[in-house]
Coordinates of N, CA and C in Angstrom, one line a residue:
X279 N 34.4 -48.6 -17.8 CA 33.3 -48.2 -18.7 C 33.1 -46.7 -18.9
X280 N 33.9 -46.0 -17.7 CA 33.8 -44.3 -18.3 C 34.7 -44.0 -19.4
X281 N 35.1 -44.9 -20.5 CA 35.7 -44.2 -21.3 C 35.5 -44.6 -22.6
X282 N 34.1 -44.9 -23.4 CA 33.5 -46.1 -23.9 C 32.2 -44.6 -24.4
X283 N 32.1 -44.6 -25.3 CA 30.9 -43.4 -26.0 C 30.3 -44.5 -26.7
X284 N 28.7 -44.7 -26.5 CA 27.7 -45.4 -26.8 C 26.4 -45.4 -28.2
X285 N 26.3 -45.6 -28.9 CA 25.6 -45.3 -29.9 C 24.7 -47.1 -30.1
X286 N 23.5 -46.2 -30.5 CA 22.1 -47.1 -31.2 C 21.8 -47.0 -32.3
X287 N 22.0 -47.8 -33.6 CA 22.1 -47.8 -34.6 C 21.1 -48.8 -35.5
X288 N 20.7 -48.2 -36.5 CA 19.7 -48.9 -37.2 C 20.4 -49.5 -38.8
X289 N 20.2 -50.4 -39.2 CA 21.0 -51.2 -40.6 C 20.1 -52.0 -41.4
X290 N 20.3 -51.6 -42.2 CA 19.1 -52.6 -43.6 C 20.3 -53.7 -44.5
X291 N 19.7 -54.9 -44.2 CA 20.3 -55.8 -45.2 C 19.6 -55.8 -46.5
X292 N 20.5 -56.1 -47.2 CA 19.8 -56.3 -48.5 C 21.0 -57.1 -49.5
X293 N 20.1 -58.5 -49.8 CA 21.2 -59.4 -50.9 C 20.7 -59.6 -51.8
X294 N 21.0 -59.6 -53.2 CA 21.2 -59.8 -54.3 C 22.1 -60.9 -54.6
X295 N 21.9 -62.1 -55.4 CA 23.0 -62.9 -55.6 C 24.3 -62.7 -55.0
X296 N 24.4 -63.4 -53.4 CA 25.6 -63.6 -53.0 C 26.2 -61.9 -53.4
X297 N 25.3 -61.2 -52.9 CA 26.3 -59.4 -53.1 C 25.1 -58.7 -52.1
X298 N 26.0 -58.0 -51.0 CA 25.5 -57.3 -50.2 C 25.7 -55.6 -50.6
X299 N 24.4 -55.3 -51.4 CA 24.1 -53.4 -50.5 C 25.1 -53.0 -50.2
X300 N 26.1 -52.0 -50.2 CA 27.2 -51.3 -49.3 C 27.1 -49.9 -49.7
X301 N 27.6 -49.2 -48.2 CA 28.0 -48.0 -48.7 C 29.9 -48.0 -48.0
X302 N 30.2 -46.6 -48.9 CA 31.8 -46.7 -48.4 C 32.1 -45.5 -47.8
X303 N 32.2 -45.7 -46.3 CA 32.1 -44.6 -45.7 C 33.6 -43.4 -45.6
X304 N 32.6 -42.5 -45.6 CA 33.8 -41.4 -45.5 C 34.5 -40.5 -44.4
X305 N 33.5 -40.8 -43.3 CA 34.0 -40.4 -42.0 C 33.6 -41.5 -41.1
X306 N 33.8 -41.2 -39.6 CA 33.1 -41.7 -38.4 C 34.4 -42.9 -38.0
X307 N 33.8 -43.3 -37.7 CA 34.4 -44.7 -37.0 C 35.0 -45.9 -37.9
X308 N 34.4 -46.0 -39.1 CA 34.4 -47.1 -40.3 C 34.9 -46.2 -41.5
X309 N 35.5 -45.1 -41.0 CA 36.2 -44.4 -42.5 C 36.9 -45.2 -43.4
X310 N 36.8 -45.2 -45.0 CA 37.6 -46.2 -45.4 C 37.2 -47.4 -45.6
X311 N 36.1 -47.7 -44.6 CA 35.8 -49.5 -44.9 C 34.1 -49.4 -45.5
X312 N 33.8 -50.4 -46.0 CA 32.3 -50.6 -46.5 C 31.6 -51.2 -45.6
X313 N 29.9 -50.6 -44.9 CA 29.6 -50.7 -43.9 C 28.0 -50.7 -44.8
X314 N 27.1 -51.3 -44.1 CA 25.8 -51.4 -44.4 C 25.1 -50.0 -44.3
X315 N 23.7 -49.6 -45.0 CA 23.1 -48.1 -44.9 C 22.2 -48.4 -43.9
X316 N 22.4 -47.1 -43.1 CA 21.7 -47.0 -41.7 C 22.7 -46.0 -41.0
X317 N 22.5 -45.5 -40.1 CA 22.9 -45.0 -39.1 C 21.8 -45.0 -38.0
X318 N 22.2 -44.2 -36.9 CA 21.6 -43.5 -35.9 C 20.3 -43.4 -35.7
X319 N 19.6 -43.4 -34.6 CA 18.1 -43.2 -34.3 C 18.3 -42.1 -33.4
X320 N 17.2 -41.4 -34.1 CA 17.4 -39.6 -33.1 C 16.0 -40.2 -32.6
X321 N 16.4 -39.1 -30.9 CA 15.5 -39.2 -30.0 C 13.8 -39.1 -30.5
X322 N 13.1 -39.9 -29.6 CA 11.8 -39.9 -30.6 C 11.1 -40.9 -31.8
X323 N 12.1 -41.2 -32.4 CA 12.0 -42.1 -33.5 C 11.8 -43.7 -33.3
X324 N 10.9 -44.0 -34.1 CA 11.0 -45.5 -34.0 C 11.8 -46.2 -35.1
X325 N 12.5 -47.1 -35.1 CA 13.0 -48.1 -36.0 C 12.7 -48.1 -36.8
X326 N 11.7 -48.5 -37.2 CA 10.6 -48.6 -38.4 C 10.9 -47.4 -39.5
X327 N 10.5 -46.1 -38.9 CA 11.0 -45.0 -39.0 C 12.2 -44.1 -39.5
X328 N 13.6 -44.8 -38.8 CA 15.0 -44.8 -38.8 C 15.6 -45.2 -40.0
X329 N 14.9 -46.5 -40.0 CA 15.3 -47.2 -40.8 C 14.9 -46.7 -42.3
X330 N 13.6 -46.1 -42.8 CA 13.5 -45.6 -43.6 C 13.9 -44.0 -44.4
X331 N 14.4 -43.5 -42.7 CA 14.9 -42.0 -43.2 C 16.6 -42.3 -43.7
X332 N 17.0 -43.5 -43.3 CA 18.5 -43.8 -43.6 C 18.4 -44.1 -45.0
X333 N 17.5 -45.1 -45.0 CA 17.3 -45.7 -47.1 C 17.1 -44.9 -47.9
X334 N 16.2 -43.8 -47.5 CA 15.5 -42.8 -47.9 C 16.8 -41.7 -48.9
X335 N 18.1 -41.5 -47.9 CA 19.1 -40.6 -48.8 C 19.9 -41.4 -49.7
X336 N 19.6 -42.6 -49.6 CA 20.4 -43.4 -51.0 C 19.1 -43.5 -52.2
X337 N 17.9 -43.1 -52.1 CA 16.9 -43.5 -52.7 C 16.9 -44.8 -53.1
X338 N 16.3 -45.1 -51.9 CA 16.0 -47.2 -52.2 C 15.1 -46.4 -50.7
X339 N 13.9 -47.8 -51.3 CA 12.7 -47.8 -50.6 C 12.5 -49.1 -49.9
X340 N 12.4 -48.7 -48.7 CA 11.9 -50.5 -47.8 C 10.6 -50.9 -48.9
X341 N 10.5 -52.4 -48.3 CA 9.2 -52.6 -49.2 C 9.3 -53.8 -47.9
X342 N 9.6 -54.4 -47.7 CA 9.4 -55.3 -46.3 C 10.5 -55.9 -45.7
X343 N 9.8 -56.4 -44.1 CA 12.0 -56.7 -43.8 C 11.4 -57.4 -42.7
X344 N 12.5 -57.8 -41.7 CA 12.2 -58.4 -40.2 C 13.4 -58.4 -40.1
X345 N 13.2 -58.3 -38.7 CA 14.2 -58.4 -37.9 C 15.2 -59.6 -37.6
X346 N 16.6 -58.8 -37.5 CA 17.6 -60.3 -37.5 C 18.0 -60.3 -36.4
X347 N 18.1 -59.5 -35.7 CA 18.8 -59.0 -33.8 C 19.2 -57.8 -33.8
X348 N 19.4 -57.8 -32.9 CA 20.8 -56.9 -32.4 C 22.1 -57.2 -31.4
X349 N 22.8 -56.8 -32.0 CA 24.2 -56.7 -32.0 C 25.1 -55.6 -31.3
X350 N 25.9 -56.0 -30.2 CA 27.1 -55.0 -29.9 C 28.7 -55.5 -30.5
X351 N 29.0 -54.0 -30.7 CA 30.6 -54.3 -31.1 C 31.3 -53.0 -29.6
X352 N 31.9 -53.6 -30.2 CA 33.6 -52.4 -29.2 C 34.2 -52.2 -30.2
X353 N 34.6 -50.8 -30.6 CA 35.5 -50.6 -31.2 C 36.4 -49.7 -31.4
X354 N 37.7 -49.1 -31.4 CA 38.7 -48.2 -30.5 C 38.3 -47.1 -31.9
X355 N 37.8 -45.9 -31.3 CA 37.4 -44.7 -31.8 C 37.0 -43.8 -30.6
X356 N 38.8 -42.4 -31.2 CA 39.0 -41.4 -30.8 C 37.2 -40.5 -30.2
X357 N 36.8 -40.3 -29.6 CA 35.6 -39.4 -29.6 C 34.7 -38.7 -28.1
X358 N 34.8 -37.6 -28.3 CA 34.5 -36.7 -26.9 C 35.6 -37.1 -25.9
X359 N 36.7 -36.8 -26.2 CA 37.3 -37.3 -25.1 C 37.6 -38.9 -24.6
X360 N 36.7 -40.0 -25.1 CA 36.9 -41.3 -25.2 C 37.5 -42.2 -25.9
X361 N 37.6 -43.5 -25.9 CA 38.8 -43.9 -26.8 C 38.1 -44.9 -27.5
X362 N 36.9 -45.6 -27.2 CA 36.1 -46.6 -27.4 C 34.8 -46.0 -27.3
X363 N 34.0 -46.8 -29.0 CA 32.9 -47.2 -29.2 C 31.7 -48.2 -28.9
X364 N 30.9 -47.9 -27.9 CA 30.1 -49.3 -28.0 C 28.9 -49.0 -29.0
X365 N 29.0 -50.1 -29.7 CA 28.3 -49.8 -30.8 C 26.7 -50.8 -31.2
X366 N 25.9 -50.1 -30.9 CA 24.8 -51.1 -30.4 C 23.9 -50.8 -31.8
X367 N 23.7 -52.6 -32.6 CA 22.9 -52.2 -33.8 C 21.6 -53.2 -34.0
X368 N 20.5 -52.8 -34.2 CA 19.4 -53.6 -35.0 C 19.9 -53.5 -36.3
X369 N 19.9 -55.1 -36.6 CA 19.5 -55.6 -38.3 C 18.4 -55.9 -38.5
X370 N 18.2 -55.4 -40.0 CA 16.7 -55.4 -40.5 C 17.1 -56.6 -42.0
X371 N 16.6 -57.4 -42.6 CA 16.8 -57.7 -43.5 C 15.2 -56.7 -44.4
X372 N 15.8 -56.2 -45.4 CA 14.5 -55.6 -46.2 C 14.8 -55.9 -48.0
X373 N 13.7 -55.9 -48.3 CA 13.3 -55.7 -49.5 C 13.7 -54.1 -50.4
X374 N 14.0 -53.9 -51.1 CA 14.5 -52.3 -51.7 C 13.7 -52.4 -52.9
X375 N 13.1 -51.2 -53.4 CA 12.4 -50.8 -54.4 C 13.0 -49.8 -54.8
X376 N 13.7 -49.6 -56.0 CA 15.1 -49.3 -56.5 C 13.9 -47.8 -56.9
X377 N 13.2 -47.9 -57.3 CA 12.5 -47.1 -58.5 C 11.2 -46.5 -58.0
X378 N 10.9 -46.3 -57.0 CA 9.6 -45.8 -56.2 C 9.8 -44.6 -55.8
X379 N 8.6 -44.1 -56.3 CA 9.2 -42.1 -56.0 C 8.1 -42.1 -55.0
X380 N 8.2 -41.7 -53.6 CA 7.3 -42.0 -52.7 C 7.6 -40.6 -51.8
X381 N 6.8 -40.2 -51.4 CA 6.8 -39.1 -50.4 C 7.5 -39.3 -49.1
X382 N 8.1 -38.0 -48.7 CA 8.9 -38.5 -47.1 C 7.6 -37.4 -46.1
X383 N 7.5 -38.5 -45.3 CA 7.2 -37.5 -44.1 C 7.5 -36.8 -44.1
X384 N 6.5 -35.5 -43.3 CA 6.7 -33.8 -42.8 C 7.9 -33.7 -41.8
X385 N 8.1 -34.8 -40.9 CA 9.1 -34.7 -39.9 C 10.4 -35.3 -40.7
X386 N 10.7 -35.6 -42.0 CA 12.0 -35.7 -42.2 C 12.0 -34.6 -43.9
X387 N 11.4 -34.2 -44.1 CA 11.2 -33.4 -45.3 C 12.6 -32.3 -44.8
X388 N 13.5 -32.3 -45.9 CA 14.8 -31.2 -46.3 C 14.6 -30.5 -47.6
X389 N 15.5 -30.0 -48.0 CA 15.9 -29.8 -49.0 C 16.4 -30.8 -49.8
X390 N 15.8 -31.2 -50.6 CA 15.9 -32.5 -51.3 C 18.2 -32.4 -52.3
X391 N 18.4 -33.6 -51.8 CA 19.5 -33.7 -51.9 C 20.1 -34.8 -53.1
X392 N 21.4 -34.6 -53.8 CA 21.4 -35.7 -54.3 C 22.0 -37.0 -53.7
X393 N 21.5 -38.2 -54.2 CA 21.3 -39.7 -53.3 C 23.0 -40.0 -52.6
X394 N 22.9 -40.3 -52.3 CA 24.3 -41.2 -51.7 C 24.4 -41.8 -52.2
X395 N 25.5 -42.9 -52.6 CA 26.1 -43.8 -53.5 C 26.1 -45.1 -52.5
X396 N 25.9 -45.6 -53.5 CA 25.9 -47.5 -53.0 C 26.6 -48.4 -53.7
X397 N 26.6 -49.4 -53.6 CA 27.3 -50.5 -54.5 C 27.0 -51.7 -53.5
X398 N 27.0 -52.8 -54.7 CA 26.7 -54.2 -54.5 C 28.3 -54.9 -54.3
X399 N 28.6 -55.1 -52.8 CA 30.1 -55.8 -53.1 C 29.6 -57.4 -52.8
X400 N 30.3 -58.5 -53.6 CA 30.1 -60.1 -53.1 C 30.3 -60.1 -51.8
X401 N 30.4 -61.3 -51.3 CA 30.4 -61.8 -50.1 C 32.2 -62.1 -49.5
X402 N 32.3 -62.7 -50.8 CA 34.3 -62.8 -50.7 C 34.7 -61.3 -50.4
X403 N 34.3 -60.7 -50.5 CA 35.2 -58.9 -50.4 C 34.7 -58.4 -49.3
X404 N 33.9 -59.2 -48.3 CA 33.6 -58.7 -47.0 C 34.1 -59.6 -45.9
X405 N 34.9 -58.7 -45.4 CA 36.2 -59.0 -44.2 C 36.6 -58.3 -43.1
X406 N 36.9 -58.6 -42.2 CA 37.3 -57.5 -41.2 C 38.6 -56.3 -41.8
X407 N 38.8 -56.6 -42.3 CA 39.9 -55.6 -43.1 C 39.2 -54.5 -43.5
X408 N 38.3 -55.2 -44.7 CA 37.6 -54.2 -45.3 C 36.4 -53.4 -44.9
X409 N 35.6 -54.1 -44.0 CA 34.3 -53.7 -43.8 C 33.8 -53.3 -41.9
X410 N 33.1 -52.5 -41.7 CA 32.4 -52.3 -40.5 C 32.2 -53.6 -39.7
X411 N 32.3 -53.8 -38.5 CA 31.7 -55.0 -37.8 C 30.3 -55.5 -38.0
X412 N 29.6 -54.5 -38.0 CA 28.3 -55.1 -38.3 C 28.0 -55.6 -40.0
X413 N 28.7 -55.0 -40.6 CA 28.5 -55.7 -41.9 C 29.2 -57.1 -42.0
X414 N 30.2 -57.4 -41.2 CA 30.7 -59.0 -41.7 C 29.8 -59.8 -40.5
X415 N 29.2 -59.5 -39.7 CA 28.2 -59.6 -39.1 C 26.4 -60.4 -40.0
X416 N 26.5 -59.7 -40.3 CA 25.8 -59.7 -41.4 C 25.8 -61.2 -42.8
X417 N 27.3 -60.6 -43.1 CA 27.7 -61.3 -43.7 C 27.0 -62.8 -43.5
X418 N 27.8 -63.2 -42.4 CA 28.0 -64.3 -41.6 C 26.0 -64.7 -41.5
X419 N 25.6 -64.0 -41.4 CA 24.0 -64.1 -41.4 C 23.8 -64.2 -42.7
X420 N 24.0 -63.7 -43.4 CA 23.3 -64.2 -44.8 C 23.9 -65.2 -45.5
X421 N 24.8 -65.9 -44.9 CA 25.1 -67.3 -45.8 C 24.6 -68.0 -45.1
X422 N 24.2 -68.5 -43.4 CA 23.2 -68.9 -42.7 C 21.8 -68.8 -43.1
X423 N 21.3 -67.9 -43.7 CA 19.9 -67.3 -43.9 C 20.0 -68.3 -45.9
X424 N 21.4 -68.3 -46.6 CA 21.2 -68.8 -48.0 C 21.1 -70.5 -47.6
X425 N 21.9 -71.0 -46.7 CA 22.2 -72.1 -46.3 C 21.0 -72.8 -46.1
X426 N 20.1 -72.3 -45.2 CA 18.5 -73.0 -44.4 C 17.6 -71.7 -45.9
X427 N 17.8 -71.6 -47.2 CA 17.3 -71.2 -48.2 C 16.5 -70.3 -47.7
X428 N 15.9 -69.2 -46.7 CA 15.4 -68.2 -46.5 C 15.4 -67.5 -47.3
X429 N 16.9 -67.0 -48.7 CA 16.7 -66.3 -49.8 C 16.5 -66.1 -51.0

């Protein structure tokens, strides 16, 4: 277990006819593959919170969500000296308000940037090949979630 770097991570689902939200990442651990928006929770922060300062740089607004679990992966990434990620994630399924100009809290207020890019990929284009663990994760959840009609 001493050679295993640990991370807490926050993830917003969001489906649209059989097409999941994605972003396509450009560094980290999931370089190359398409992984759900969210990252990291800095110390202090609640979920709730997290979760909105991550949506917040693609400009898409929570509007309501609940919780789906959380989830560990392992996965072999070079980092501090270690060779493995344990990769610990809350899923949120949420609502997005594409078009809501809304104020950010004082504690995440920057220099306003432009948005991060997203894209709607189907459900057939999400694979372990292609995508982050937690997104085919997900995946696997949202045809469960279309199946018992929750969407």
């Amino acid at each position: 277990m001493g050679n295993w770097n640990r991370t807490f991570n926050i993830y917003g689902l969001y489906i649209h006819e059989q097409h999941i939200l994605v972003v396509h990442r450009k560094s980290g651990p999931f370089m190359h593959q398409y992984d759900l928006p969210g990252g990291s929770v800095l110390e202090d922060e609640m979920l709730d919170d997290a979760l909105k300062r991550h949506l917040d740089s693609y400009h898409v607004f929570p509007e309501a969500k609940r919780s789906l679990g959380t989830f560990d992966f392992l996965v072999a990434h070079d980092m501090n000296g270690k060779r493995l990620l344990h990769q610990i994630c809350a899923l949120y399924l949420v609502d997005l308000n594409f078009e809501k100009d809304t104020a950010v809290p004082l504690i995440f207020e920057a220099t306003k940037k432009e948005p991060q890019t997203y894209k709607f990929l189907s459900f057939d284009k999400i694979n372990a090949q292609t995508a982050s663990p937690i997104l085919v994760k997900a995946k696997e959840l949202a045809l469960e979630l279309e199946a018992q009609s929750f969407l």
